[in-house]
Amino acid sequence: MKVVFSTRAFAAILAETTEKIKTETGGLFLGKYKDGIWYVVEAIDPGPKSVFEVAYFEYDRAYTQHLIRKTANLYASKLELIGLWHRHPGSFDIFSSTDDETNAKYAKLNEHGAISGLVNIDPDFRLTMYHVDKPCRYSKIKYEVGDELFPAGLLALKKPDDFKALMKKLSTYKGFDMQQTEKQRKPACLASFMKMISPYLDSYACMNAISESDMDEQKSKDRLIELLLDDLIFFADEAGMEVTVAQHGKYAAVSQNTTEGTTRLYFAYSEKDDQGVFEYGGKNYFYKAGLFKELFTKAVNEKQPDKNAGAAHTNGGGALNGWLKFLTGIKNGETDDE
């Protein structure tokens, strides 16, 4: 087993280390695992709101979740979150107990585990790479750098025509007319949206009922924020969907009221599975960050536009305002019982 970095990814590690030369820093790896080799296509930065200290580092999670999806969407091949790296002070090149907890979470995301790197400056740059299996056992592995070491097509970006084709499908959805003004367009319907993606939910079915996590309430709220943020931004900015987001203890509810009735989705965080769970149509499903956008894109690509009740584009300010209200309520310890 070994790691292969693209020139761009390895340069990103060096650049981030150089910029934060006096403190700890880090980043996340996007790429693929194939035939015993971890191919790192991108190493994304940790974000402007990260905590950078001499002997402590914490990622800006909202930023990294957003950037992961933005960056991965540029590539023709589907990239996955395969690992992470961070710098340690001096020559300390073993993981701390806090690192163990973080590495264990990343290892659960992939059947092959994950990779985790430690950077030291003692006095020269030194990167030590490890494979982390699901029980969080470490194996030191070698790495190489070079675009020529990648399988054909793995570094290829999507072509402009790929995006144009997707835009055309999105813009010709029923109820979406590019010639209409913002005021003429009908608000996107959450009920129709969920009906459209429901055929793709089966693989996320969860037999367990939604139950409150044993985790501290504030930590549970924070984890839900991380999980939901990407899709709520997607609802507002791309789907034009105005929804209400409310906090009920350790649960979150995303709802929309229309003349046809109310559609409501309940979300909770499962500490045992380290992922979200949501209820829709009387059934429970596992939820991961960006799931709704992912399934929407899949539905657009696999079905004819005129056969779908798609999402119209409207001003997404309502959804963003609702989300900001949600965040403010959480910060102030308030709840919304709407």
PDB file of C-alpha atoms in Angstrom, residues 133-300:
ATOM      1  CA  ASP A 133      -8.035   1.105   9.378  1.00  0.00           C
ATOM      2  CA  LYS A 134     -11.509   1.152  10.937  1.00  0.00           C
ATOM      3  CA  PRO A 135     -10.314  -0.058  14.378  1.00  0.00           C
ATOM      4  CA  CYS A 136      -7.878   2.923  14.208  1.00  0.00           C
ATOM      5  CA  ARG A 137      -4.695   0.912  13.801  1.00  0.00           C
ATOM      6  CA  TYR A 138      -1.848   2.711  12.058  1.00  0.00           C
ATOM      7  CA  SER A 139       0.511   1.498   9.348  1.00  0.00           C
ATOM      8  CA  LYS A 140       3.262   3.776   8.060  1.00  0.00           C
ATOM      9  CA  ILE A 141       3.235   3.872   4.242  1.00  0.00           C
ATOM     10  CA  LYS A 142       5.426   5.413   1.557  1.00  0.00           C
ATOM     11  CA  TYR A 143       4.376   8.177  -0.787  1.00  0.00           C
ATOM     12  CA  GLU A 144       5.309   9.445  -4.239  1.00  0.00           C
ATOM     13  CA  VAL A 145       4.548  12.654  -6.108  1.00  0.00           C
ATOM     14  CA  GLY A 146       3.817  12.921  -9.825  1.00  0.00           C
ATOM     15  CA  ASP A 147       0.885  13.392 -12.182  1.00  0.00           C
ATOM     16  CA  GLU A 148       2.339  10.733 -14.484  1.00  0.00           C
ATOM     17  CA  LEU A 149       1.727   8.123 -11.757  1.00  0.00           C
ATOM     18  CA  PHE A 150      -2.056   8.540 -11.933  1.00  0.00           C
ATOM     19  CA  PRO A 151      -4.442   6.268 -13.892  1.00  0.00           C
ATOM     20  CA  ALA A 152      -5.679   7.753 -17.151  1.00  0.00           C
ATOM     21  CA  GLY A 153      -8.516  10.206 -16.625  1.00  0.00           C
ATOM     22  CA  LEU A 154      -8.340  10.499 -12.838  1.00  0.00           C
ATOM     23  CA  LEU A 155      -6.911  14.022 -13.001  1.00  0.00           C
ATOM     24  CA  ALA A 156      -9.240  15.086 -15.828  1.00  0.00           C
ATOM     25  CA  LEU A 157     -11.565  18.007 -15.193  1.00  0.00           C
ATOM     26  CA  LYS A 158     -15.131  18.103 -16.432  1.00  0.00           C
ATOM     27  CA  LYS A 159     -15.402  19.767 -19.818  1.00  0.00           C
ATOM     28  CA  PRO A 160     -17.338  23.003 -20.304  1.00  0.00           C
ATOM     29  CA  ASP A 161     -19.847  21.072 -22.415  1.00  0.00           C
ATOM     30  CA  ASP A 162     -20.563  18.790 -19.438  1.00  0.00           C
ATOM     31  CA  PHE A 163     -21.656  21.763 -17.363  1.00  0.00           C
ATOM     32  CA  LYS A 164     -23.576  23.300 -20.261  1.00  0.00           C
ATOM     33  CA  ALA A 165     -25.512  20.065 -20.729  1.00  0.00           C
ATOM     34  CA  LEU A 166     -26.383  19.986 -17.024  1.00  0.00           C
ATOM     35  CA  MET A 167     -27.446  23.651 -17.108  1.00  0.00           C
ATOM     36  CA  LYS A 168     -29.723  22.895 -20.044  1.00  0.00           C
ATOM     37  CA  LYS A 169     -31.383  20.027 -18.192  1.00  0.00           C
ATOM     38  CA  LEU A 170     -31.853  22.146 -15.081  1.00  0.00           C
ATOM     39  CA  SER A 171     -33.193  25.153 -16.975  1.00  0.00           C
ATOM     40  CA  THR A 172     -35.779  23.111 -18.906  1.00  0.00           C
ATOM     41  CA  TYR A 173     -37.298  21.495 -15.832  1.00  0.00           C
ATOM     42  CA  LYS A 174     -41.081  21.780 -15.569  1.00  0.00           C
ATOM     43  CA  GLY A 175     -41.988  25.056 -13.883  1.00  0.00           C
ATOM     44  CA  PHE A 176     -38.648  26.683 -14.678  1.00  0.00           C
ATOM     45  CA  ASP A 177     -38.688  29.174 -17.524  1.00  0.00           C
ATOM     46  CA  MET A 178     -35.491  31.129 -18.165  1.00  0.00           C
ATOM     47  CA  GLN A 179     -37.533  33.884 -19.808  1.00  0.00           C
ATOM     48  CA  GLN A 180     -39.591  34.498 -16.670  1.00  0.00           C
ATOM     49  CA  THR A 181     -38.695  37.199 -14.197  1.00  0.00           C
ATOM     50  CA  GLU A 182     -37.991  36.353 -10.568  1.00  0.00           C
ATOM     51  CA  LYS A 183     -41.487  37.474  -9.555  1.00  0.00           C
ATOM     52  CA  GLN A 184     -43.127  35.312 -12.236  1.00  0.00           C
ATOM     53  CA  ARG A 185     -41.427  32.111 -11.166  1.00  0.00           C
ATOM     54  CA  LYS A 186     -43.238  29.869  -8.720  1.00  0.00           C
ATOM     55  CA  PRO A 187     -41.490  28.971  -5.473  1.00  0.00           C
ATOM     56  CA  ALA A 188     -39.840  25.575  -5.506  1.00  0.00           C
ATOM     57  CA  CYS A 189     -41.844  22.930  -3.679  1.00  0.00           C
ATOM     58  CA  LEU A 190     -40.166  20.759  -1.037  1.00  0.00           C
ATOM     59  CA  ALA A 191     -42.827  18.064  -1.461  1.00  0.00           C
ATOM     60  CA  SER A 192     -42.144  17.816  -5.210  1.00  0.00           C
ATOM     61  CA  PHE A 193     -38.416  17.850  -4.611  1.00  0.00           C
ATOM     62  CA  MET A 194     -38.601  14.949  -2.142  1.00  0.00           C
ATOM     63  CA  LYS A 195     -40.893  13.019  -4.473  1.00  0.00           C
ATOM     64  CA  MET A 196     -38.347  13.456  -7.258  1.00  0.00           C
ATOM     65  CA  ILE A 197     -35.410  12.100  -5.238  1.00  0.00           C
ATOM     66  CA  SER A 198     -37.377   9.419  -3.345  1.00  0.00           C
ATOM     67  CA  PRO A 199     -36.510   6.611  -5.845  1.00  0.00           C
ATOM     68  CA  TYR A 200     -32.860   7.094  -4.890  1.00  0.00           C
ATOM     69  CA  LEU A 201     -33.375   6.948  -1.122  1.00  0.00           C
ATOM     70  CA  ASP A 202     -33.681   3.167  -0.795  1.00  0.00           C
ATOM     71  CA  SER A 203     -29.956   2.621  -0.348  1.00  0.00           C
ATOM     72  CA  TYR A 204     -30.037   5.012   2.631  1.00  0.00           C
ATOM     73  CA  ALA A 205     -32.940   3.282   4.415  1.00  0.00           C
ATOM     74  CA  CYS A 206     -32.498   3.015   8.179  1.00  0.00           C
ATOM     75  CA  MET A 207     -34.486   0.448  10.144  1.00  0.00           C
ATOM     76  CA  ASN A 208     -33.935   2.186  13.465  1.00  0.00           C
ATOM     77  CA  ALA A 209     -36.296   4.854  14.738  1.00  0.00           C
ATOM     78  CA  ILE A 210     -34.894   8.331  15.230  1.00  0.00           C
ATOM     79  CA  SER A 211     -33.830   8.681  18.839  1.00  0.00           C
ATOM     80  CA  GLU A 212     -31.998  11.391  20.720  1.00  0.00           C
ATOM     81  CA  SER A 213     -28.229  11.088  20.848  1.00  0.00           C
ATOM     82  CA  ASP A 214     -26.486  10.596  24.194  1.00  0.00           C
ATOM     83  CA  MET A 215     -24.092  13.315  23.090  1.00  0.00           C
ATOM     84  CA  ASP A 216     -24.098  16.664  24.847  1.00  0.00           C
ATOM     85  CA  GLU A 217     -26.932  18.783  23.418  1.00  0.00           C
ATOM     86  CA  GLN A 218     -24.689  21.589  22.159  1.00  0.00           C
ATOM     87  CA  LYS A 219     -22.326  19.121  20.482  1.00  0.00           C
ATOM     88  CA  SER A 220     -25.315  17.398  18.889  1.00  0.00           C
ATOM     89  CA  LYS A 221     -26.558  20.751  17.585  1.00  0.00           C
ATOM     90  CA  ASP A 222     -23.119  21.594  16.213  1.00  0.00           C
ATOM     91  CA  ARG A 223     -22.900  18.253  14.413  1.00  0.00           C
ATOM     92  CA  LEU A 224     -26.330  18.766  12.846  1.00  0.00           C
ATOM     93  CA  ILE A 225     -25.235  22.210  11.663  1.00  0.00           C
ATOM     94  CA  GLU A 226     -22.220  20.689   9.942  1.00  0.00           C
ATOM     95  CA  LEU A 227     -24.325  18.006   8.270  1.00  0.00           C
ATOM     96  CA  LEU A 228     -27.176  20.236   7.069  1.00  0.00           C
ATOM     97  CA  LEU A 229     -25.281  23.332   5.968  1.00  0.00           C
ATOM     98  CA  ASP A 230     -24.425  22.258   2.410  1.00  0.00           C
ATOM     99  CA  ASP A 231     -27.964  21.170   1.533  1.00  0.00           C
ATOM    100  CA  LEU A 232     -29.559  24.257   3.058  1.00  0.00           C
ATOM    101  CA  ILE A 233     -27.265  26.447   0.977  1.00  0.00           C
ATOM    102  CA  PHE A 234     -28.163  24.300  -2.039  1.00  0.00           C
ATOM    103  CA  PHE A 235     -31.885  24.768  -1.332  1.00  0.00           C
ATOM    104  CA  ALA A 236     -31.433  28.537  -1.152  1.00  0.00           C
ATOM    105  CA  ASP A 237     -28.878  29.266  -3.860  1.00  0.00           C
ATOM    106  CA  GLU A 238     -29.551  26.609  -6.497  1.00  0.00           C
ATOM    107  CA  ALA A 239     -32.990  25.078  -5.973  1.00  0.00           C
ATOM    108  CA  GLY A 240     -34.595  28.372  -4.985  1.00  0.00           C
ATOM    109  CA  MET A 241     -36.468  26.627  -2.200  1.00  0.00           C
ATOM    110  CA  GLU A 242     -37.778  28.655   0.715  1.00  0.00           C
ATOM    111  CA  VAL A 243     -37.853  26.481   3.817  1.00  0.00           C
ATOM    112  CA  THR A 244     -38.099  27.001   7.553  1.00  0.00           C
ATOM    113  CA  VAL A 245     -35.445  25.486   9.792  1.00  0.00           C
ATOM    114  CA  ALA A 246     -36.249  24.984  13.464  1.00  0.00           C
ATOM    115  CA  GLN A 247     -34.435  23.447  16.415  1.00  0.00           C
ATOM    116  CA  HIS A 248     -36.294  21.081  18.753  1.00  0.00           C
ATOM    117  CA  GLY A 249     -33.856  20.034  21.475  1.00  0.00           C
ATOM    118  CA  LYS A 250     -31.397  17.700  19.771  1.00  0.00           C
ATOM    119  CA  TYR A 251     -33.568  17.470  16.662  1.00  0.00           C
ATOM    120  CA  ALA A 252     -33.763  19.795  13.660  1.00  0.00           C
ATOM    121  CA  ALA A 253     -36.827  20.210  11.461  1.00  0.00           C
ATOM    122  CA  VAL A 254     -36.786  21.466   7.869  1.00  0.00           C
ATOM    123  CA  SER A 255     -40.272  22.349   6.683  1.00  0.00           C
ATOM    124  CA  GLN A 256     -42.266  24.200   4.059  1.00  0.00           C
ATOM    125  CA  ASN A 257     -45.883  25.341   4.148  1.00  0.00           C
ATOM    126  CA  THR A 258     -47.790  25.566   0.853  1.00  0.00           C
ATOM    127  CA  THR A 259     -51.439  25.690  -0.174  1.00  0.00           C
ATOM    128  CA  GLU A 260     -51.241  21.914  -0.629  1.00  0.00           C
ATOM    129  CA  GLY A 261     -50.097  21.363   2.951  1.00  0.00           C
ATOM    130  CA  THR A 262     -46.941  21.148   5.048  1.00  0.00           C
ATOM    131  CA  THR A 263     -43.883  19.056   4.258  1.00  0.00           C
ATOM    132  CA  ARG A 264     -41.594  18.469   7.198  1.00  0.00           C
ATOM    133  CA  LEU A 265     -38.315  16.549   7.545  1.00  0.00           C
ATOM    134  CA  TYR A 266     -36.920  15.689  10.976  1.00  0.00           C
ATOM    135  CA  PHE A 267     -33.178  15.252  11.457  1.00  0.00           C
ATOM    136  CA  ALA A 268     -31.118  13.826  14.302  1.00  0.00           C
ATOM    137  CA  TYR A 269     -27.489  12.900  14.794  1.00  0.00           C
ATOM    138  CA  SER A 270     -26.638   9.259  15.486  1.00  0.00           C
ATOM    139  CA  GLU A 271     -23.478   9.202  17.578  1.00  0.00           C
ATOM    140  CA  LYS A 272     -23.286   5.400  17.266  1.00  0.00           C
ATOM    141  CA  ASP A 273     -23.135   5.536  13.456  1.00  0.00           C
ATOM    142  CA  ASP A 274     -21.416   8.941  13.354  1.00  0.00           C
ATOM    143  CA  GLN A 275     -23.917  10.223  10.807  1.00  0.00           C
ATOM    144  CA  GLY A 276     -27.280  11.880  10.500  1.00  0.00           C
ATOM    145  CA  VAL A 277     -30.710  10.272  10.302  1.00  0.00           C
ATOM    146  CA  PHE A 278     -33.852  11.861   8.872  1.00  0.00           C
ATOM    147  CA  GLU A 279     -37.522  10.960   8.650  1.00  0.00           C
ATOM    148  CA  TYR A 280     -39.540  11.323   5.453  1.00  0.00           C
ATOM    149  CA  GLY A 281     -42.851   9.728   4.495  1.00  0.00           C
ATOM    150  CA  GLY A 282     -42.963   7.681   7.674  1.00  0.00           C
ATOM    151  CA  LYS A 283     -39.582   6.079   6.956  1.00  0.00           C
ATOM    152  CA  ASN A 284     -36.119   6.742   8.333  1.00  0.00           C
ATOM    153  CA  TYR A 285     -32.980   7.242   6.269  1.00  0.00           C
ATOM    154  CA  PHE A 286     -29.319   7.788   6.955  1.00  0.00           C
ATOM    155  CA  TYR A 287     -28.185  11.278   6.008  1.00  0.00           C
ATOM    156  CA  LYS A 288     -24.769  12.597   4.999  1.00  0.00           C
ATOM    157  CA  ALA A 289     -23.714  16.144   4.199  1.00  0.00           C
ATOM    158  CA  GLY A 290     -24.885  17.210   0.743  1.00  0.00           C
ATOM    159  CA  LEU A 291     -27.099  14.139   0.208  1.00  0.00           C
ATOM    160  CA  PHE A 292     -30.065  16.026  -1.268  1.00  0.00           C
ATOM    161  CA  LYS A 293     -27.928  17.891  -3.781  1.00  0.00           C
ATOM    162  CA  GLU A 294     -26.210  14.638  -4.754  1.00  0.00           C
ATOM    163  CA  LEU A 295     -29.522  12.814  -5.336  1.00  0.00           C
ATOM    164  CA  PHE A 296     -31.012  15.800  -7.167  1.00  0.00           C
ATOM    165  CA  THR A 297     -28.048  15.855  -9.564  1.00  0.00           C
ATOM    166  CA  LYS A 298     -28.413  12.109 -10.058  1.00  0.00           C
ATOM    167  CA  ALA A 299     -32.113  12.482 -10.855  1.00  0.00           C
ATOM    168  CA  VAL A 300     -31.377  15.259 -13.346  1.00  0.00           C
TER     169      VAL A 300
END
